Coordinates of N, CA, C and O in Angstrom, one line a residue:
X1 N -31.3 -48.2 83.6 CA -31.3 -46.9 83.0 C -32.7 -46.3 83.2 O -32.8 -45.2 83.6
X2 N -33.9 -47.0 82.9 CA -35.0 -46.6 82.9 C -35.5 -46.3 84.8 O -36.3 -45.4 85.0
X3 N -35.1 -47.0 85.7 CA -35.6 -46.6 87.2 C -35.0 -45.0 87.2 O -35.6 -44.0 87.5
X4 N -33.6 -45.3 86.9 CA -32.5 -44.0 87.4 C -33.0 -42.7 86.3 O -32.7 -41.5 86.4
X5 N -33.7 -43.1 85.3 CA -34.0 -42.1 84.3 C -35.7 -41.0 85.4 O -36.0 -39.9 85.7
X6 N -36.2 -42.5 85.5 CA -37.5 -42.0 86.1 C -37.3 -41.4 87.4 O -37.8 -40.4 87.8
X7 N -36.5 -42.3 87.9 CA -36.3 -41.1 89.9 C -35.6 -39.9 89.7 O -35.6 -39.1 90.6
X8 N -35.1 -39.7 88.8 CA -34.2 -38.4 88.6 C -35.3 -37.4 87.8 O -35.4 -36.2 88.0
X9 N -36.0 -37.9 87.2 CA -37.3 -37.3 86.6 C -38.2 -36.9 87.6 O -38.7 -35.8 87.4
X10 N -38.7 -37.6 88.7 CA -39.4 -37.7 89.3 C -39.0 -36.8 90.9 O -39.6 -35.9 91.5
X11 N -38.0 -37.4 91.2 CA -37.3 -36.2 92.1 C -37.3 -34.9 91.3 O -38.0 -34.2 92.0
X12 N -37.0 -34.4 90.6 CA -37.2 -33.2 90.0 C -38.6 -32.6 90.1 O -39.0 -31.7 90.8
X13 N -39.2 -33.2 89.4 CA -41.0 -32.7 89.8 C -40.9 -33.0 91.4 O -41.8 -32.1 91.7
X14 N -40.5 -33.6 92.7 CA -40.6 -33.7 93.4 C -40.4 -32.1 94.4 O -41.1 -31.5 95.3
X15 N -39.3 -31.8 93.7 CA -38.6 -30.6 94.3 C -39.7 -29.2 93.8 O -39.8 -28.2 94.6
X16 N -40.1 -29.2 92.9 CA -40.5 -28.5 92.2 C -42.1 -27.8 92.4 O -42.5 -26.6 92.4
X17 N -42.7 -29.3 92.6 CA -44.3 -29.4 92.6 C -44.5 -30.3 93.8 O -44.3 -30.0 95.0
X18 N -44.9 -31.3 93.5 CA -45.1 -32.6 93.9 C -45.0 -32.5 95.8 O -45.8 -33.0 96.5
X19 N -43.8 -31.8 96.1 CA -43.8 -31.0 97.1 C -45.0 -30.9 98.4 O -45.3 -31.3 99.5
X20 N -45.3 -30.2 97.4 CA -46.5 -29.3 98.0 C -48.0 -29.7 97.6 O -48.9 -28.9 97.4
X21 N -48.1 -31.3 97.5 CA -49.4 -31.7 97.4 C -49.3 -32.6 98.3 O -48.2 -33.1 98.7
X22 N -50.9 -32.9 98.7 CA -51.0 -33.6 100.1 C -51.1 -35.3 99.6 O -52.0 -35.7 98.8
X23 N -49.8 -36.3 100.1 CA -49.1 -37.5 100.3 C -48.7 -37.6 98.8 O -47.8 -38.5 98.7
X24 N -48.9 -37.1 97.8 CA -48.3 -37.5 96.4 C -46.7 -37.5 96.5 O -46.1 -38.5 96.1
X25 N -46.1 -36.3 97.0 CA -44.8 -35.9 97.0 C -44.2 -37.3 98.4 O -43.1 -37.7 98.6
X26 N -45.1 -37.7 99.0 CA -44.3 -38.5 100.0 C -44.6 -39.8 99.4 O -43.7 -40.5 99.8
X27 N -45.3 -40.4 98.7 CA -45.2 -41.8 97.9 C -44.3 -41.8 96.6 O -44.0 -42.9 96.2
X28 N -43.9 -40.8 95.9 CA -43.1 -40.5 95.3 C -41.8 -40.8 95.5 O -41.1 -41.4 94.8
X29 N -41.5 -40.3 96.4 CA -40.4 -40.3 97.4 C -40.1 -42.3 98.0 O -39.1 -43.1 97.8
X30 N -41.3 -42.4 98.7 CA -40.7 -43.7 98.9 C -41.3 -44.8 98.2 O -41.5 -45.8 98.8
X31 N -41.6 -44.7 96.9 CA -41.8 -45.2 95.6 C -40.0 -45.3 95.3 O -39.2 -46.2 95.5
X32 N -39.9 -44.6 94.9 CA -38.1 -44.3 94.5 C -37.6 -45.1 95.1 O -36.9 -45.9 94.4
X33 N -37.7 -45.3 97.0 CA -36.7 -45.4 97.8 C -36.7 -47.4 97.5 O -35.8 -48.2 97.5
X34 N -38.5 -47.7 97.1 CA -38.3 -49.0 97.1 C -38.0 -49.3 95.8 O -37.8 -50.5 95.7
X35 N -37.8 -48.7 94.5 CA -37.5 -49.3 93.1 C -35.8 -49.2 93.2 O -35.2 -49.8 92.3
X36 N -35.0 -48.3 94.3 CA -33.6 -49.0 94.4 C -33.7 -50.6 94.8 O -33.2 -51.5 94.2
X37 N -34.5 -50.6 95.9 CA -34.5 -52.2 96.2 C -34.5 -53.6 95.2 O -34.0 -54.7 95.2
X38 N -35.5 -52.9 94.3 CA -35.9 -53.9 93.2 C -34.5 -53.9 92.0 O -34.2 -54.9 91.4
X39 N -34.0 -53.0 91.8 CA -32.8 -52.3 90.9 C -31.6 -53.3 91.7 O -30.7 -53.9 91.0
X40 N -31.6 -53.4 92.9 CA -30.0 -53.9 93.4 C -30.7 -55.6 93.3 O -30.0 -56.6 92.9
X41 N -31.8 -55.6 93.5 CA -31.8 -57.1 93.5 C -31.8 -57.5 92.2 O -31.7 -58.7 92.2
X42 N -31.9 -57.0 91.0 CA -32.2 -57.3 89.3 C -31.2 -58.4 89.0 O -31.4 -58.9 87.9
X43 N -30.3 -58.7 89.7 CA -29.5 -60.1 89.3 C -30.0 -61.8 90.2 O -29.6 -63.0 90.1
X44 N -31.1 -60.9 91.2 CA -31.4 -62.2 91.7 C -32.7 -62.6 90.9 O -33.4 -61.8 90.3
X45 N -32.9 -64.4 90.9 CA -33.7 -65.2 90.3 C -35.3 -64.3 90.4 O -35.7 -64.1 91.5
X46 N -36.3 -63.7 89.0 CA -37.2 -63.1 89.4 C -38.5 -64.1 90.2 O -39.4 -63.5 90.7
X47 N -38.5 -65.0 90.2 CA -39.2 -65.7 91.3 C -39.1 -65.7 92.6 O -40.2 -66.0 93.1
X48 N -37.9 -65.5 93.5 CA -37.9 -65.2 94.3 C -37.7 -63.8 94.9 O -37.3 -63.6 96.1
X49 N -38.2 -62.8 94.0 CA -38.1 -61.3 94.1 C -39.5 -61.1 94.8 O -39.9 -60.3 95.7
X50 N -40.2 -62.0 94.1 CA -41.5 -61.8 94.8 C -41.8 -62.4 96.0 O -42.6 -61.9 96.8
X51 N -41.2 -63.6 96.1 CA -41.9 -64.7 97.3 C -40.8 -64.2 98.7 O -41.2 -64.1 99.8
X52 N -39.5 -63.9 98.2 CA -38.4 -63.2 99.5 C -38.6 -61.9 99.5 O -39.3 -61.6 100.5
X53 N -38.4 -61.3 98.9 CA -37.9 -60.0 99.3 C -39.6 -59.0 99.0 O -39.6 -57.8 99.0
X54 N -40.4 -59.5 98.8 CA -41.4 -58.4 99.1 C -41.7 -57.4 99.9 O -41.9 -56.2 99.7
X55 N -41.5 -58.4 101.3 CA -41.7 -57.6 102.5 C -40.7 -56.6 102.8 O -40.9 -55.6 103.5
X56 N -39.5 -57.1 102.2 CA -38.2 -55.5 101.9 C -39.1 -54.8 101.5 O -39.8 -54.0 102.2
X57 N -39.1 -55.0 100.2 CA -39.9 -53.8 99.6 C -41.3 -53.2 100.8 O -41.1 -52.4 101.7
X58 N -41.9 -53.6 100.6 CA -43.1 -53.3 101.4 C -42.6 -51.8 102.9 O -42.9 -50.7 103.3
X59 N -41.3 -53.3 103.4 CA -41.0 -52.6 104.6 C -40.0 -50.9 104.1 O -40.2 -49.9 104.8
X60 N -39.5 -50.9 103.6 CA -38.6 -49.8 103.2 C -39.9 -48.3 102.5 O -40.0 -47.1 102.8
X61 N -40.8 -49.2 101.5 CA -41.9 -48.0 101.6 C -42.7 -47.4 102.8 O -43.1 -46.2 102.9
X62 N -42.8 -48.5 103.8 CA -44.0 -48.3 104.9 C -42.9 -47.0 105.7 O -43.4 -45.9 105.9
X63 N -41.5 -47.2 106.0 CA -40.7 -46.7 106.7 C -40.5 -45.3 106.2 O -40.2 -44.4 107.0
X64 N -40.6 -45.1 104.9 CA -39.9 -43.8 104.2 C -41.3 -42.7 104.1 O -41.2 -41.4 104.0
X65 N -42.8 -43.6 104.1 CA -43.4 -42.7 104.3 C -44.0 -42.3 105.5 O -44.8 -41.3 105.5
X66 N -43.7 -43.1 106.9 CA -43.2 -42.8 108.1 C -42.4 -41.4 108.1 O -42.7 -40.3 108.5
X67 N -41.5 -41.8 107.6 CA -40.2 -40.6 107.9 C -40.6 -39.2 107.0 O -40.4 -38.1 107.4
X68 N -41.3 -39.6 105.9 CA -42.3 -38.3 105.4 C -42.9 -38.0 106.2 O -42.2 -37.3 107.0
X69 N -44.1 -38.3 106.6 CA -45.0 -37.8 107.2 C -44.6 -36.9 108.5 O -45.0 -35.9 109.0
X70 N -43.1 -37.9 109.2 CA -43.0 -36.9 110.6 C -42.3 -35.8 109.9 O -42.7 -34.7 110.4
X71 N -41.5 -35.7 109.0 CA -40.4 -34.7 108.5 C -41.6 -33.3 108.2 O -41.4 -32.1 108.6
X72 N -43.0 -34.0 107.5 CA -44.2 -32.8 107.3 C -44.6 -32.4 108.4 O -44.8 -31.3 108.8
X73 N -44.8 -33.5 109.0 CA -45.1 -32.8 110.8 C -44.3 -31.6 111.4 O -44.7 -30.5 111.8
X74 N -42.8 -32.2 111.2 CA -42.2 -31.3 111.8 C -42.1 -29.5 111.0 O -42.0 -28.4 111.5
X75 N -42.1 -29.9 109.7 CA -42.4 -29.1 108.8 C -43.5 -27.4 108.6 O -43.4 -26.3 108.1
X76 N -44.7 -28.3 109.5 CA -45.9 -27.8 109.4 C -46.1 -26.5 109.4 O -46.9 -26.1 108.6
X77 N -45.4 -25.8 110.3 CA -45.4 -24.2 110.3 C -44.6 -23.5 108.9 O -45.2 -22.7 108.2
X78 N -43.4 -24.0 108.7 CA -43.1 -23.4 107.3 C -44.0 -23.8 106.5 O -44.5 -22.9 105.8
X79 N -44.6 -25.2 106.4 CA -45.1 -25.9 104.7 C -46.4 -24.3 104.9 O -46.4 -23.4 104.1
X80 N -47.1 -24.4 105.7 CA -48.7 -23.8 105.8 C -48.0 -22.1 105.7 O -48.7 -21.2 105.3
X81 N -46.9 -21.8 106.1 CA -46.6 -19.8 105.8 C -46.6 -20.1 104.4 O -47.2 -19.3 103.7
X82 N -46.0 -21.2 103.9 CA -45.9 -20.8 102.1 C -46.7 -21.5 101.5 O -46.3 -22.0 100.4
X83 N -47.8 -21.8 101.9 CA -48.9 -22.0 101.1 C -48.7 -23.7 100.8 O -49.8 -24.0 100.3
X84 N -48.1 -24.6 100.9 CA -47.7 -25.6 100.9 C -49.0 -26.7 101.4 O -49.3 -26.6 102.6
X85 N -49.8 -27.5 100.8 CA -50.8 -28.3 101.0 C -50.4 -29.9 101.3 O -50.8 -30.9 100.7
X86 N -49.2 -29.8 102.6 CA -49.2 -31.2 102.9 C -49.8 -31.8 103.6 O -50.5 -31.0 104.2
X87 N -49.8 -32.7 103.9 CA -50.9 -33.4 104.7 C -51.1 -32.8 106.1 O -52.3 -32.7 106.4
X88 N -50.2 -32.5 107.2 CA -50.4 -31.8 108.5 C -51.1 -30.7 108.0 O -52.1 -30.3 108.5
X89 N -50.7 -30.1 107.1 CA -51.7 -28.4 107.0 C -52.7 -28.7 106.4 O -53.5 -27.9 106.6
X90 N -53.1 -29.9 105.6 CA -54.6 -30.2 105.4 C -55.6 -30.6 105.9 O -56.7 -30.1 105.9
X91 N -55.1 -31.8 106.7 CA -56.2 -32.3 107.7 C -55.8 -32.0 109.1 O -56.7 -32.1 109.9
X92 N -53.9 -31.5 109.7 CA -54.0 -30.9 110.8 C -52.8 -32.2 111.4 O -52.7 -33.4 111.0
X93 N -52.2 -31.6 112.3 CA -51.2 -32.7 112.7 C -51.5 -33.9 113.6 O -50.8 -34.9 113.5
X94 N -52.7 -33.9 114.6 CA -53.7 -35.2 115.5 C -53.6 -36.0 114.4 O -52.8 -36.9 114.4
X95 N -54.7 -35.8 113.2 CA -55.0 -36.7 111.6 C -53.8 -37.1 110.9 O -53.8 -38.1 110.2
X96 N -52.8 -36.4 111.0 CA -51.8 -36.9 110.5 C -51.1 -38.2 110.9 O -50.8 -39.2 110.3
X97 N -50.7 -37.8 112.7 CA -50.4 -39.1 113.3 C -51.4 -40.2 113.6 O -51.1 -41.1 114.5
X98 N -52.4 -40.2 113.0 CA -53.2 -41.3 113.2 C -52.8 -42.5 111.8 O -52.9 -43.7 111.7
X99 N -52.2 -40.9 110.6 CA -52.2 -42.0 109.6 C -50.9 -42.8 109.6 O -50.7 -43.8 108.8
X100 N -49.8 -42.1 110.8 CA -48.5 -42.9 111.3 C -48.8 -44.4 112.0 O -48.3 -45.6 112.0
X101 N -49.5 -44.0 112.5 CA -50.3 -45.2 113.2 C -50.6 -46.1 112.6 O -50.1 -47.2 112.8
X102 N -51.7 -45.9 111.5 CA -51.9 -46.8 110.7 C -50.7 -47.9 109.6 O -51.0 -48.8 108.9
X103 N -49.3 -47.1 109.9 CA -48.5 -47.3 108.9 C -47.7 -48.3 109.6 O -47.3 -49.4 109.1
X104 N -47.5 -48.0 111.0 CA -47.1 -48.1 112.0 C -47.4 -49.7 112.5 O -46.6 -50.4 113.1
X105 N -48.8 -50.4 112.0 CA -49.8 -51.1 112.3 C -49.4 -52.1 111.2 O -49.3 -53.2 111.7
X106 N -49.2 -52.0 110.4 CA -48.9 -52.3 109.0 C -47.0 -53.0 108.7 O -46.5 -53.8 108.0
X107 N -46.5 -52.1 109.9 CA -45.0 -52.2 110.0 C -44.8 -53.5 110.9 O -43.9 -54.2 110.6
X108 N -45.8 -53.8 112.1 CA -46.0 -54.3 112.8 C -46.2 -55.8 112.2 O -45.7 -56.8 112.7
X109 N -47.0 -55.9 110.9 CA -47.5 -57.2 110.1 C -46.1 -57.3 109.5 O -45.3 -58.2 109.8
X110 N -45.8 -56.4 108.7 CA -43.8 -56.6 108.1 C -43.0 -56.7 108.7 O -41.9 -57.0 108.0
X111 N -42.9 -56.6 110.3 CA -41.9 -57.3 111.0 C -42.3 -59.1 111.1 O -41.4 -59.8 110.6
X112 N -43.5 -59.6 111.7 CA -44.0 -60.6 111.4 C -43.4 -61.4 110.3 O -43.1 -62.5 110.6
X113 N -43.2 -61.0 108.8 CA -43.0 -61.7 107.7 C -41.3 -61.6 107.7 O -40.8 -62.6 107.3
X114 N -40.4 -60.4 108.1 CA -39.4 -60.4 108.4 C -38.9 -62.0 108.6 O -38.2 -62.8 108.0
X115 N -39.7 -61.9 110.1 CA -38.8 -63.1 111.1 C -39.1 -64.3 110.1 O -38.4 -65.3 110.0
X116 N -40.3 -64.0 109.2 CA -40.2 -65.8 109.0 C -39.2 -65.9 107.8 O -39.2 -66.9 107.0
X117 N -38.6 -65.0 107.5 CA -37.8 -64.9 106.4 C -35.8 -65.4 106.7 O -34.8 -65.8 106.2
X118 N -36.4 -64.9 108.5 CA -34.9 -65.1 109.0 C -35.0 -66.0 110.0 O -35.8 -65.9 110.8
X119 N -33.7 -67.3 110.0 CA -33.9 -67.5 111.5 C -32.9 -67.0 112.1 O -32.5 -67.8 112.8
X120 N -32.4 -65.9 112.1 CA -31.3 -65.4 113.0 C -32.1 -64.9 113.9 O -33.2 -64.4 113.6
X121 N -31.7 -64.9 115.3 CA -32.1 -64.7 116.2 C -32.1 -63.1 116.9 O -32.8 -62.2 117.5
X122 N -30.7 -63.4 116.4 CA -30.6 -61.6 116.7 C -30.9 -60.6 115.9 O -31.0 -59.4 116.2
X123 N -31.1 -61.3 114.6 CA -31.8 -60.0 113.2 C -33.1 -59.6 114.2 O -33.4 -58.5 114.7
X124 N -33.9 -60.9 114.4 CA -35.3 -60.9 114.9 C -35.8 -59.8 115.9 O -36.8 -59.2 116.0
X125 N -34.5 -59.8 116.9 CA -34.4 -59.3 118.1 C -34.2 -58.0 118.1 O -34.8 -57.1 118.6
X126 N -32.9 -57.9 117.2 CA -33.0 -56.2 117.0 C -34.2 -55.2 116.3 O -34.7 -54.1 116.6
X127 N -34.2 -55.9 115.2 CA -35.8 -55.5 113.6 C -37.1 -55.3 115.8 O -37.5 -54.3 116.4
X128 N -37.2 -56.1 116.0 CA -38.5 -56.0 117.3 C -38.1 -55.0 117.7 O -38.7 -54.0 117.4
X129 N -36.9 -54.9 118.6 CA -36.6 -53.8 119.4 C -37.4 -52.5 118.6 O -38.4 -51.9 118.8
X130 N -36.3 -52.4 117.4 CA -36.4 -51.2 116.9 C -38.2 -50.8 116.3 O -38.6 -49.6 116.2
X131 N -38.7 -51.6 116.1 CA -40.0 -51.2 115.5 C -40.8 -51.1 116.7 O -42.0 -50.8 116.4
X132 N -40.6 -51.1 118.0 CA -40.9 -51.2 119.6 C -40.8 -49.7 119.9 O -41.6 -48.8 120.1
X133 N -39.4 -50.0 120.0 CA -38.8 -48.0 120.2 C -39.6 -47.0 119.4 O -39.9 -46.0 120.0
X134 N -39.8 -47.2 118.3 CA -40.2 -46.5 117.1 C -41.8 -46.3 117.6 O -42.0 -45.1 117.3
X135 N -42.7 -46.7 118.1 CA -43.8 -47.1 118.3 C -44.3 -46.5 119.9 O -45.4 -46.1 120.3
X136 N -42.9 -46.5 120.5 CA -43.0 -45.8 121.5 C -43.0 -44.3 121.5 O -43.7 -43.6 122.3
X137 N -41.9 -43.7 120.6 CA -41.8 -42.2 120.5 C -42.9 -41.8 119.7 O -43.3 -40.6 119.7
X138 N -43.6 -42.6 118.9 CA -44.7 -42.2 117.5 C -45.7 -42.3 118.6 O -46.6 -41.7 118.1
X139 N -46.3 -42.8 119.9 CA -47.1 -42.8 120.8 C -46.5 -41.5 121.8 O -47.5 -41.2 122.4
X140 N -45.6 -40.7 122.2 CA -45.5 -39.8 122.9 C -45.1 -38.4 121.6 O -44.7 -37.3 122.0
X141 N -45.5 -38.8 119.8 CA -45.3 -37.7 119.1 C -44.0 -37.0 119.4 O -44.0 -35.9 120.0
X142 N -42.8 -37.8 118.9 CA -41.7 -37.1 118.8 C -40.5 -37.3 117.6 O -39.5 -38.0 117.3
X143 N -41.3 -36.2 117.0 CA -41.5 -37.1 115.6 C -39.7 -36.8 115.2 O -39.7 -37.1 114.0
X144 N -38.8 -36.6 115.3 CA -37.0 -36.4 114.9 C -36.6 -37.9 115.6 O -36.0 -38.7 114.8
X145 N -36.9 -38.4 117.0 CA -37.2 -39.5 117.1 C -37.0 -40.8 116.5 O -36.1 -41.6 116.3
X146 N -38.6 -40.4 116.2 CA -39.4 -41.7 115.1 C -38.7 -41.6 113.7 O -38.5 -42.6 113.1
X147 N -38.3 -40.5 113.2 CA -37.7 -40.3 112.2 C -36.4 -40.8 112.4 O -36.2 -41.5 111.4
X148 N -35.2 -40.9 113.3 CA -34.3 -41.5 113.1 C -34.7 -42.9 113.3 O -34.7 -43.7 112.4
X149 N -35.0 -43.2 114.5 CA -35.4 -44.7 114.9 C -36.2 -45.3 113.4 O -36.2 -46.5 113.3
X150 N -36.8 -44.7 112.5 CA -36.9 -45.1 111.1 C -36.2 -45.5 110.4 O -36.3 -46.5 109.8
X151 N -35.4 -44.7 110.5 CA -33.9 -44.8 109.7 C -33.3 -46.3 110.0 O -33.3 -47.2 109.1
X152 N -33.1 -46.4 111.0 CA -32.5 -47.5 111.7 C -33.5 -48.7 111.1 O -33.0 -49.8 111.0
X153 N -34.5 -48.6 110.9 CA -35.3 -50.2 110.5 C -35.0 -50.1 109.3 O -34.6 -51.2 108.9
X154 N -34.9 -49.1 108.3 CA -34.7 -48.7 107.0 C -32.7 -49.9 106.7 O -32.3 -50.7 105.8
X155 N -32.2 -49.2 108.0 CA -30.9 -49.9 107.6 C -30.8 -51.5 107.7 O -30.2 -52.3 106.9
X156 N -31.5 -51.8 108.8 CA -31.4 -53.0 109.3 C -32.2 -53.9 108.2 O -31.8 -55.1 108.0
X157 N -33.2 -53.3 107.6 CA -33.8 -54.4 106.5 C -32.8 -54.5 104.9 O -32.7 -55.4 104.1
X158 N -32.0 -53.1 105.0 CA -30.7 -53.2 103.9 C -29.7 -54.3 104.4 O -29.2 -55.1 103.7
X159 N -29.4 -54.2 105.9 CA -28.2 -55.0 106.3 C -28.7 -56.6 106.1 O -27.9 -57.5 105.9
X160 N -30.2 -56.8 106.2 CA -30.3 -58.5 106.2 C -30.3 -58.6 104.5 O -30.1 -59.7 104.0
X161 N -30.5 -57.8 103.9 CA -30.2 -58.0 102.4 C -28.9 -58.4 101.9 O -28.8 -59.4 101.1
X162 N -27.9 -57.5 102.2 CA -26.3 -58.3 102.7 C -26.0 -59.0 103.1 O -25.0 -59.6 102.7
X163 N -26.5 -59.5 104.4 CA -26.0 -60.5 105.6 C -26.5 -61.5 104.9 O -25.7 -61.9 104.1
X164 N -28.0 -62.3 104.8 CA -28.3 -62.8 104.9 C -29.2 -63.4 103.1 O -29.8 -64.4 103.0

């Protein structure tokens, strides 16, 4: 009651304000996206919330504020006509994708901890692919792209949560 009290609280200021301030409104956002993660796991043992499933968590934040940043990318011309202070209209869209990069880099170390979490071969294989592909279009800035191909790592770290 108390996550679903707070994201529903918080998405509201999100829509509202939070919006239109530079990365607050996008940690917000995938702050939310990882306290579902922690909320679905709340029946599993809390000692291994931390030692397994971190890197979920970690990976589902790293990805959602990926998928922010390009959605502001793409954004950029509306956010900056209405006055909107997100991160491309602050520091400019080059600075922006550098901070993809960085996130990107980071995604790179959480696929790493992935694999040692699985030995399935083909989780391994596909989670690489996709964080490959994703890496590829965020190097040629195409950002609808990188934003679905986000999506898709987004699912694939839900589906080993089920599968496996």
């Amino acid at each position: 009651i108390i996550i679903t009290t707070m994201a529903s609280s918080l998405l509201f200021l999100y829509s509202v304000w939070l919006k239109k301030r530079i990365l607050l409104g996008n940690v917000v956002v995938a702050s939310i996206a990882t306290s579902f993660i922690v909320l679905a796991l709340c029946d599993v043992d809390i000692n291994k919330l931390g030692d397994k499933y971190d890197w979920l968590c970690c990976l589902v934040f790293t990805t959602v504020m990926i998928r922010q940043i390009t959605k502001d990318i793409d954004d950029h011309e509306i956010d900056k006509a209405a006055n909107r202070r997100t991160l491309p209209v602050a520091i400019g869209i080059n600075k922006s994708w550098l901070l993809i990069y960085a996130f990107e880099a980071f995604l790179i170390n959480l696929t790493y901890y992935a694999i040692n979490y699985n030995s399935n071969t083909t989780f391994t294989a596909f989670l690489c692919s996709i964080v490959a592909i994703t890496i590829f279009y965020s190097v040629r800035k195409k950002t609808q792209a990188v934003s679905a191909w986000v999506r898709l790592i987004i699912f694939t770290g839900l589906a080993w949560l089920v599968l496996f």
